[in-house]
Amino acid sequence: MNGVMLALDPVSYQLPEAMATSAGPIDWLFGVIFWISAAFFVGIVGAMVFFAWKYRKRPGHKSEPTEHYPILELGWTIAPIPILVLLFHWGFQGYIDLSIPPADAIEIRVKGFQWGWDFEYPNGESDNVLHVPKDRNVKLVMSSTDVLHAFYVPGFRTKRDLVPSMYTSVWFRPTKTGETDLMCAEYCGGRSKDANGDELQPSQFKGHWSMWAKVVVNTPEDFEKYMDGLAPDLKGDPAKLAERGKTIWTKKQCAGCHTIDGSKGSAPTWKGLFGKSHKMADGTDVVADENYVRESILTPNAKIVAGYPSPSLMPSFQGTVKDKDIDAIIAFMKSIKD
Ligand code: HEC
Ligand SMILES: [Cu+2]
């Protein structure tokens, strides 16, 4: 019985488990379209096979081409119109429902970039994993720092583009705790060479596919705990602050260019950098102090390290790396001396 029900419900084997209220009407409409298509498929192919057999070539029968048959032709043109209008009506209604978030929705800011995600929670902290509370309306306000991306969570039946220099939004209401997948559904490039043009190992390739991420639905209590955990009070604890700096180094993708073990990547290593005097491309000597590090993060082009191309290959982190993140990064740099 269960197997039969499964086979009758095309959603069950074509989409992952539904984890948000938006799935209800979408899965229903998906089923309607699937079965209308199935009915027409059987009708059209059945008629085709039947007529091919009925008018097959055999002795004593000559082909008798018919003229137009207006009643029939008008019939099969007009009959599908109400069906299409109805499908459009339901589809558009669903689209509108998904576009207008309820007023009480909590807001999470989503930034897409080549190649990853940054989620900023109502308390101002951010992460590269999306946590959302169950049974709460969640609104995402999304933008892209570079090219087109698309936020796609099949488990929520949610997909919306992220567009550079413009905000888009989408909302949903999770119905089940657990994990589901987030993908970018807009091909957004890839990289097989490092900043110097040298071939990377296949395992180091980065691109569109690197935007696979996790969505975790928590109970509202666990969601609060998770947000609190993102904002630990680390004042006066340099070791913990440095640890947080190391987390930022990986989470904010600094690690993609900067090493911490002294080896040269496509960017200067952070090992032994802090406090050192070093040459800039314009010949001046600059000490890597707090202000220099801050400036390097927010306006990479202000000073270019000698030996590196100008404009800098480093993107500005203005708006994505906060002041307290910079404090943590500095503490981390201080902890990795030569
Ligand atoms: C796409 C590669 C890339 C990423 C990602 C990147 N950087 Fe850089 N960074 C560079 C390059 C190249 C330079 C050297 C050229 C220059 O001075 O801008 C540099 C320079 C720096 C410097 C100055 C280094 C020195 O030796 O004086 C600091 C500090 C720095 N980056 C911090 C960061 C932080 C913090 C992050 C992450 C939030 C980050 N970078 C992410 C490429 C990158
Ligand atoms: Cu993308």
mmCIF file of C-alpha atoms in Angstrom, residues 1-320:
data_model
loop_
_atom_site.group_PDB
_atom_site.id
_atom_site.type_symbol
_atom_site.label_atom_id
_atom_site.label_comp_id
_atom_site.label_asym_id
_atom_site.label_seq_id
_atom_site.Cartn_x
_atom_site.Cartn_y
_atom_site.Cartn_z
ATOM 1 C CA MET A 1 0.000 0.000 0.000
ATOM 2 C CA ASN A 2 2.718 2.380 1.046
ATOM 3 C CA GLY A 3 4.687 1.540 -2.099
ATOM 4 C CA VAL A 4 1.641 2.226 -4.275
ATOM 5 C CA MET A 5 1.027 5.577 -2.577
ATOM 6 C CA LEU A 6 4.656 6.445 -3.131
ATOM 7 C CA ALA A 7 4.457 5.630 -6.819
ATOM 8 C CA LEU A 8 1.277 7.728 -7.116
ATOM 9 C CA ASP A 9 2.952 10.736 -5.513
ATOM 10 C CA PRO A 10 5.600 11.977 -7.963
ATOM 11 C CA VAL A 11 6.986 14.423 -5.358
ATOM 12 C CA SER A 12 8.046 11.595 -3.078
ATOM 13 C CA TYR A 13 10.718 10.307 -5.456
ATOM 14 C CA GLN A 14 11.598 13.567 -7.244
ATOM 15 C CA LEU A 15 12.163 15.978 -4.351
ATOM 16 C CA PRO A 16 13.702 15.666 -0.896
ATOM 17 C CA GLU A 17 11.592 15.572 2.265
ATOM 18 C CA ALA A 18 9.540 18.769 2.637
ATOM 19 C CA MET A 19 10.690 20.894 5.578
ATOM 20 C CA ALA A 20 8.700 24.118 5.175
ATOM 21 C CA THR A 21 5.107 25.236 4.808
ATOM 22 C CA SER A 22 5.787 26.492 1.266
ATOM 23 C CA ALA A 23 6.093 22.846 0.177
ATOM 24 C CA GLY A 24 2.337 22.194 0.598
ATOM 25 C CA PRO A 25 0.915 24.203 -2.325
ATOM 26 C CA ILE A 26 4.019 23.694 -4.482
ATOM 27 C CA ASP A 27 3.982 19.914 -4.145
ATOM 28 C CA TRP A 28 0.243 19.857 -4.753
ATOM 29 C CA LEU A 29 0.584 21.900 -7.969
ATOM 30 C CA PHE A 30 3.557 19.783 -9.014
ATOM 31 C CA GLY A 31 1.337 16.706 -8.633
ATOM 32 C CA VAL A 32 -1.499 18.299 -10.631
ATOM 33 C CA ILE A 33 0.840 19.209 -13.504
ATOM 34 C CA PHE A 34 2.472 15.789 -13.378
ATOM 35 C CA TRP A 35 -0.868 13.937 -13.667
ATOM 36 C CA ILE A 36 -2.265 16.267 -16.356
ATOM 37 C CA SER A 37 0.927 15.627 -18.340
ATOM 38 C CA ALA A 38 0.639 11.895 -17.718
ATOM 39 C CA ALA A 39 -3.016 11.877 -18.905
ATOM 40 C CA PHE A 40 -2.169 13.790 -22.085
ATOM 41 C CA PHE A 41 0.857 11.596 -22.699
ATOM 42 C CA VAL A 42 -1.279 8.462 -22.566
ATOM 43 C CA GLY A 43 -4.038 10.069 -24.687
ATOM 44 C CA ILE A 44 -1.740 11.436 -27.399
ATOM 45 C CA VAL A 45 0.666 8.511 -27.667
ATOM 46 C CA GLY A 46 -2.254 6.075 -27.384
ATOM 47 C CA ALA A 47 -4.106 7.772 -30.266
ATOM 48 C CA MET A 48 -0.915 7.869 -32.304
ATOM 49 C CA VAL A 49 -0.262 4.153 -31.868
ATOM 50 C CA PHE A 50 -3.893 3.317 -32.546
ATOM 51 C CA PHE A 51 -4.037 5.342 -35.782
ATOM 52 C CA ALA A 52 -0.673 4.034 -36.955
ATOM 53 C CA TRP A 53 -2.098 0.561 -36.575
ATOM 54 C CA LYS A 54 -5.540 1.355 -38.033
ATOM 55 C CA TYR A 55 -4.169 3.035 -41.165
ATOM 56 C CA ARG A 56 -1.220 0.713 -41.678
ATOM 57 C CA LYS A 57 -0.317 -0.242 -45.216
ATOM 58 C CA ARG A 58 -2.121 -3.308 -46.472
ATOM 59 C CA PRO A 59 -3.362 -4.669 -49.845
ATOM 60 C CA GLY A 60 -6.635 -3.197 -51.109
ATOM 61 C CA HIS A 61 -6.369 0.050 -49.094
ATOM 62 C CA LYS A 62 -5.392 3.365 -50.631
ATOM 63 C CA SER A 63 -4.537 6.501 -48.691
ATOM 64 C CA GLU A 64 -7.343 9.072 -48.669
ATOM 65 C CA PRO A 65 -5.896 12.382 -47.359
ATOM 66 C CA THR A 66 -8.544 14.413 -45.538
ATOM 67 C CA GLU A 67 -9.124 18.147 -45.795
ATOM 68 C CA HIS A 68 -9.287 20.384 -42.687
ATOM 69 C CA TYR A 69 -11.774 19.474 -40.011
ATOM 70 C CA PRO A 70 -12.461 22.875 -38.345
ATOM 71 C CA ILE A 71 -14.619 21.626 -35.458
ATOM 72 C CA LEU A 72 -11.983 19.160 -34.331
ATOM 73 C CA GLU A 73 -9.117 21.633 -34.778
ATOM 74 C CA LEU A 74 -10.920 24.406 -32.889
ATOM 75 C CA GLY A 75 -11.808 21.892 -30.202
ATOM 76 C CA TRP A 76 -8.274 20.791 -29.439
ATOM 77 C CA THR A 77 -7.055 24.370 -29.542
ATOM 78 C CA ILE A 78 -9.670 25.800 -27.202
ATOM 79 C CA ALA A 79 -10.047 22.887 -24.776
ATOM 80 C CA PRO A 80 -6.563 23.237 -23.185
ATOM 81 C CA ILE A 81 -6.949 27.014 -22.620
ATOM 82 C CA PRO A 82 -8.922 26.781 -19.349
ATOM 83 C CA ILE A 83 -6.394 24.249 -18.063
ATOM 84 C CA LEU A 84 -3.480 26.563 -18.858
ATOM 85 C CA VAL A 85 -5.240 29.578 -17.342
ATOM 86 C CA LEU A 86 -5.890 27.611 -14.179
ATOM 87 C CA LEU A 87 -2.275 26.430 -13.966
ATOM 88 C CA PHE A 88 -1.060 30.000 -14.445
ATOM 89 C CA HIS A 89 -3.456 31.225 -11.776
ATOM 90 C CA TRP A 90 -2.273 28.678 -9.209
ATOM 91 C CA GLY A 91 1.385 29.160 -10.119
ATOM 92 C CA PHE A 92 1.178 32.928 -9.890
ATOM 93 C CA GLN A 93 -0.661 32.758 -6.599
ATOM 94 C CA GLY A 94 2.087 30.559 -5.179
ATOM 95 C CA TYR A 95 4.750 32.925 -6.484
ATOM 96 C CA ILE A 96 3.068 35.912 -4.854
ATOM 97 C CA ASP A 97 2.663 34.052 -1.550
ATOM 98 C CA LEU A 98 6.391 33.250 -1.578
ATOM 99 C CA SER A 99 7.288 36.857 -2.401
ATOM 100 C CA ILE A 100 5.389 38.631 0.373
ATOM 101 C CA PRO A 101 6.823 37.792 3.784
ATOM 102 C CA PRO A 102 4.599 38.007 6.881
ATOM 103 C CA ALA A 103 5.293 41.136 8.917
ATOM 104 C CA ASP A 104 6.574 39.173 11.920
ATOM 105 C CA ALA A 105 9.299 37.340 9.966
ATOM 106 C CA ILE A 106 12.799 37.384 11.447
ATOM 107 C CA GLU A 107 15.302 38.756 8.997
ATOM 108 C CA ILE A 108 18.541 37.075 7.971
ATOM 109 C CA ARG A 109 20.877 38.780 5.517
ATOM 110 C CA VAL A 110 22.388 36.559 2.879
ATOM 111 C CA LYS A 111 25.439 37.437 0.854
ATOM 112 C CA GLY A 112 26.482 35.233 -2.028
ATOM 113 C CA PHE A 113 29.971 35.469 -3.463
ATOM 114 C CA GLN A 114 32.407 33.475 -5.570
ATOM 115 C CA TRP A 115 32.307 30.936 -3.970
ATOM 116 C CA GLY A 116 30.420 30.799 -0.752
ATOM 117 C CA TRP A 117 27.693 32.210 1.458
ATOM 118 C CA ASP A 118 27.622 34.569 4.378
ATOM 119 C CA PHE A 119 24.566 34.623 6.632
ATOM 120 C CA GLU A 120 24.127 37.520 9.016
ATOM 121 C CA TYR A 121 21.725 36.993 11.904
ATOM 122 C CA PRO A 122 19.566 39.578 13.683
ATOM 123 C CA ASN A 123 22.254 39.930 16.397
ATOM 124 C CA GLY A 124 24.805 41.084 13.819
ATOM 125 C CA GLU A 125 26.876 37.888 13.881
ATOM 126 C CA SER A 126 27.519 35.874 10.777
ATOM 127 C CA ASP A 127 28.334 32.335 9.716
ATOM 128 C CA ASN A 128 28.657 30.247 6.560
ATOM 129 C CA VAL A 129 25.969 27.780 7.672
ATOM 130 C CA LEU A 130 22.315 28.797 7.620
ATOM 131 C CA HIS A 131 20.505 28.108 10.876
ATOM 132 C CA VAL A 132 16.770 28.823 11.050
ATOM 133 C CA PRO A 133 14.160 28.294 13.763
ATOM 134 C CA LYS A 134 11.300 25.809 13.337
ATOM 135 C CA ASP A 135 7.729 27.187 13.252
ATOM 136 C CA ARG A 136 8.899 30.783 12.754
ATOM 137 C CA ASN A 137 8.613 32.909 9.633
ATOM 138 C CA VAL A 138 12.056 33.601 8.224
ATOM 139 C CA LYS A 139 12.750 36.284 5.656
ATOM 140 C CA LEU A 140 16.013 36.349 3.743
ATOM 141 C CA VAL A 141 17.302 39.625 2.344
ATOM 142 C CA MET A 142 19.831 38.654 -0.259
ATOM 143 C CA SER A 143 22.536 40.283 -2.347
ATOM 144 C CA SER A 144 25.603 39.244 -4.286
ATOM 145 C CA THR A 145 29.066 40.795 -4.088
ATOM 146 C CA ASP A 146 30.082 39.729 -7.600
ATOM 147 C CA VAL A 147 27.999 37.779 -10.126
ATOM 148 C CA LEU A 148 24.528 36.214 -10.249
ATOM 149 C CA HIS A 149 23.922 33.411 -7.772
ATOM 150 C CA ALA A 150 20.706 31.638 -6.798
ATOM 151 C CA PHE A 151 19.620 30.528 -3.349
ATOM 152 C CA TYR A 152 18.135 27.067 -3.766
ATOM 153 C CA VAL A 153 16.879 24.871 -0.930
ATOM 154 C CA PRO A 154 14.909 21.970 -2.454
ATOM 155 C CA GLY A 155 13.745 20.852 1.017
ATOM 156 C CA PHE A 156 11.995 24.225 1.457
ATOM 157 C CA ARG A 157 10.922 24.325 -2.234
ATOM 158 C CA THR A 158 12.632 27.719 -2.326
ATOM 159 C CA LYS A 159 14.680 29.270 -5.104
ATOM 160 C CA ARG A 160 15.472 32.924 -5.732
ATOM 161 C CA ASP A 161 18.256 34.779 -7.554
ATOM 162 C CA LEU A 162 20.895 36.913 -5.855
ATOM 163 C CA VAL A 163 21.726 39.902 -8.006
ATOM 164 C CA PRO A 164 24.748 42.219 -7.656
ATOM 165 C CA SER A 165 23.896 45.727 -6.419
ATOM 166 C CA MET A 166 20.260 44.897 -5.716
ATOM 167 C CA TYR A 167 18.350 43.178 -2.904
ATOM 168 C CA THR A 168 16.044 40.246 -3.458
ATOM 169 C CA SER A 169 14.105 38.454 -0.771
ATOM 170 C CA VAL A 170 12.353 35.211 -0.096
ATOM 171 C CA TRP A 171 10.687 33.757 2.994
ATOM 172 C CA PHE A 172 9.712 30.380 4.402
ATOM 173 C CA ARG A 173 8.476 28.747 7.593
ATOM 174 C CA PRO A 174 10.355 25.572 8.557
ATOM 175 C CA THR A 175 8.161 22.752 9.837
ATOM 176 C CA LYS A 176 10.731 20.126 10.875
ATOM 177 C CA THR A 177 14.018 20.228 12.733
ATOM 178 C CA GLY A 178 16.998 18.676 10.971
ATOM 179 C CA GLU A 179 19.381 19.346 8.120
ATOM 180 C CA THR A 180 18.811 19.980 4.456
ATOM 181 C CA ASP A 181 20.912 21.160 1.516
ATOM 182 C CA LEU A 182 21.522 24.611 0.105
ATOM 183 C CA MET A 183 22.933 25.003 -3.378
ATOM 184 C CA CYS A 184 23.681 27.794 -5.776
ATOM 185 C CA ALA A 185 21.436 27.256 -8.798
ATOM 186 C CA GLU A 186 23.023 29.818 -11.105
ATOM 187 C CA TYR A 187 26.273 28.807 -12.765
ATOM 188 C CA CYS A 188 28.765 31.320 -11.354
ATOM 189 C CA GLY A 189 32.150 30.349 -12.733
ATOM 190 C CA GLY A 190 35.129 28.421 -11.478
ATOM 191 C CA ARG A 191 38.854 28.566 -11.030
ATOM 192 C CA SER A 192 41.551 26.060 -11.914
ATOM 193 C CA LYS A 193 44.514 28.459 -11.722
ATOM 194 C CA ASP A 194 45.916 30.450 -8.825
ATOM 195 C CA ALA A 195 46.370 34.215 -8.824
ATOM 196 C CA ASN A 196 49.737 33.839 -10.608
ATOM 197 C CA GLY A 197 48.188 31.848 -13.440
ATOM 198 C CA ASP A 198 49.694 28.526 -12.303
ATOM 199 C CA GLU A 199 47.581 25.369 -12.598
ATOM 200 C CA LEU A 200 46.056 24.186 -9.317
ATOM 201 C CA GLN A 201 45.631 20.563 -8.265
ATOM 202 C CA PRO A 202 42.083 19.354 -9.076
ATOM 203 C CA SER A 203 41.429 19.067 -5.336
ATOM 204 C CA GLN A 204 42.091 22.811 -5.038
ATOM 205 C CA PHE A 205 39.667 23.806 -7.806
ATOM 206 C CA LYS A 206 36.973 26.175 -6.618
ATOM 207 C CA GLY A 207 33.768 27.231 -8.259
ATOM 208 C CA HIS A 208 30.004 27.151 -8.511
ATOM 209 C CA TRP A 209 29.893 23.725 -6.883
ATOM 210 C CA SER A 210 31.777 25.029 -3.818
ATOM 211 C CA MET A 211 28.582 26.875 -2.884
ATOM 212 C CA TRP A 212 27.011 23.708 -1.515
ATOM 213 C CA ALA A 213 26.145 24.479 2.112
ATOM 214 C CA LYS A 214 24.103 23.221 4.993
ATOM 215 C CA VAL A 215 20.773 24.491 6.283
ATOM 216 C CA VAL A 216 20.004 23.520 9.871
ATOM 217 C CA VAL A 217 16.496 23.856 11.283
ATOM 218 C CA ASN A 218 16.666 24.235 15.075
ATOM 219 C CA THR A 219 13.980 24.537 17.703
ATOM 220 C CA PRO A 220 13.511 28.246 18.509
ATOM 221 C CA GLU A 221 15.403 27.724 21.817
ATOM 222 C CA ASP A 222 18.362 26.057 20.108
ATOM 223 C CA PHE A 223 18.348 28.774 17.473
ATOM 224 C CA GLU A 224 18.728 31.442 20.180
ATOM 225 C CA LYS A 225 21.556 29.410 21.733
ATOM 226 C CA TYR A 226 23.244 29.067 18.364
ATOM 227 C CA MET A 227 23.079 32.847 17.780
ATOM 228 C CA ASP A 228 24.472 33.523 21.255
ATOM 229 C CA GLY A 229 27.292 31.101 20.549
ATOM 230 C CA LEU A 230 28.291 33.145 17.502
ATOM 231 C CA ALA A 231 28.887 36.189 19.686
ATOM 232 C CA PRO A 232 31.026 35.037 22.565
ATOM 233 C CA ASP A 233 32.237 37.701 24.957
ATOM 234 C CA LEU A 234 35.973 37.422 24.483
ATOM 235 C CA LYS A 235 37.178 40.706 25.888
ATOM 236 C CA GLY A 236 40.371 40.216 27.899
ATOM 237 C CA ASP A 237 40.983 36.679 26.677
ATOM 238 C CA PRO A 238 43.643 36.912 23.929
ATOM 239 C CA ALA A 239 43.849 33.138 23.452
ATOM 240 C CA LYS A 240 40.107 32.807 22.803
ATOM 241 C CA LEU A 241 40.131 35.932 20.649
ATOM 242 C CA ALA A 242 42.967 34.473 18.569
ATOM 243 C CA GLU A 243 40.984 31.248 18.218
ATOM 244 C CA ARG A 244 38.049 33.253 16.916
ATOM 245 C CA GLY A 245 40.459 34.988 14.524
ATOM 246 C CA LYS A 246 41.476 31.598 13.180
ATOM 247 C CA THR A 247 37.826 30.697 12.631
ATOM 248 C CA ILE A 248 37.317 33.927 10.713
ATOM 249 C CA TRP A 249 40.415 33.148 8.628
ATOM 250 C CA THR A 250 38.638 30.019 7.316
ATOM 251 C CA LYS A 251 35.023 31.237 7.414
ATOM 252 C CA LYS A 252 35.686 34.478 5.552
ATOM 253 C CA GLN A 253 37.869 32.663 3.022
ATOM 254 C CA CYS A 254 41.106 34.476 3.925
ATOM 255 C CA ALA A 255 42.555 30.942 4.026
ATOM 256 C CA GLY A 256 41.989 30.588 0.293
ATOM 257 C CA CYS A 257 44.838 33.041 -0.342
ATOM 258 C CA HIS A 258 46.768 33.611 2.925
ATOM 259 C CA THR A 259 48.707 30.786 4.576
ATOM 260 C CA ILE A 260 49.616 30.812 8.267
ATOM 261 C CA ASP A 261 52.576 28.428 8.073
ATOM 262 C CA GLY A 262 54.986 30.739 6.267
ATOM 263 C CA SER A 263 54.533 29.152 2.818
ATOM 264 C CA LYS A 264 53.856 31.452 -0.097
ATOM 265 C CA GLY A 265 50.410 31.189 -1.626
ATOM 266 C CA SER A 266 48.864 33.700 -3.986
ATOM 267 C CA ALA A 267 49.121 36.235 -1.134
ATOM 268 C CA PRO A 268 51.594 37.067 1.656
ATOM 269 C CA THR A 269 51.636 34.585 4.547
ATOM 270 C CA TRP A 270 50.353 35.830 7.901
ATOM 271 C CA LYS A 271 53.091 34.030 9.811
ATOM 272 C CA GLY A 272 55.366 36.568 11.470
ATOM 273 C CA LEU A 273 53.604 39.423 9.674
ATOM 274 C CA PHE A 274 52.292 41.345 12.643
ATOM 275 C CA GLY A 275 54.661 44.056 13.903
ATOM 276 C CA LYS A 276 57.122 43.530 11.042
ATOM 277 C CA SER A 277 58.313 46.377 8.818
ATOM 278 C CA HIS A 278 58.021 45.478 5.152
ATOM 279 C CA LYS A 279 58.188 47.057 1.698
ATOM 280 C CA MET A 280 55.229 48.281 -0.313
ATOM 281 C CA ALA A 281 55.087 48.390 -4.116
ATOM 282 C CA ASP A 282 55.757 52.147 -4.041
ATOM 283 C CA GLY A 283 59.053 51.598 -2.183
ATOM 284 C CA THR A 284 57.956 52.781 1.263
ATOM 285 C CA ASP A 285 58.490 50.720 4.397
ATOM 286 C CA VAL A 286 55.377 50.084 6.442
ATOM 287 C CA VAL A 287 54.997 48.419 9.827
ATOM 288 C CA ALA A 288 52.168 45.887 9.953
ATOM 289 C CA ASP A 289 50.350 47.301 12.973
ATOM 290 C CA GLU A 290 46.648 47.310 13.882
ATOM 291 C CA ASN A 291 45.794 50.192 11.582
ATOM 292 C CA TYR A 292 47.683 48.712 8.654
ATOM 293 C CA VAL A 293 45.895 45.358 9.007
ATOM 294 C CA ARG A 294 42.537 47.082 9.278
ATOM 295 C CA GLU A 295 43.254 49.172 6.193
ATOM 296 C CA SER A 296 44.435 46.081 4.266
ATOM 297 C CA ILE A 297 41.129 44.343 4.993
ATOM 298 C CA LEU A 298 38.788 47.239 4.222
ATOM 299 C CA THR A 299 40.690 48.949 1.368
ATOM 300 C CA PRO A 300 43.227 46.457 -0.019
ATOM 301 C CA ASN A 301 44.281 48.911 -2.719
ATOM 302 C CA ALA A 302 45.416 51.613 -0.271
ATOM 303 C CA LYS A 303 48.823 49.927 0.036
ATOM 304 C CA ILE A 304 50.023 47.068 -2.138
ATOM 305 C CA VAL A 305 52.712 44.773 -0.794
ATOM 306 C CA ALA A 306 55.876 44.806 -2.943
ATOM 307 C CA GLY A 307 55.858 41.978 -5.460
ATOM 308 C CA TYR A 308 52.068 41.729 -5.765
ATOM 309 C CA PRO A 309 49.988 43.001 -8.683
ATOM 310 C CA SER A 310 48.060 46.249 -8.565
ATOM 311 C CA PRO A 311 45.084 46.560 -8.296
ATOM 312 C CA SER A 312 45.166 44.094 -5.438
ATOM 313 C CA LEU A 313 43.837 40.580 -6.038
ATOM 314 C CA MET A 314 42.226 40.801 -2.619
ATOM 315 C CA PRO A 315 38.561 41.829 -2.516
ATOM 316 C CA SER A 316 37.520 44.492 -0.025
ATOM 317 C CA PHE A 317 35.828 43.084 3.071
ATOM 318 C CA GLN A 318 34.103 46.356 3.860
ATOM 319 C CA GLY A 319 30.717 45.406 5.301
ATOM 320 C CA THR A 320 31.448 41.672 5.615
#
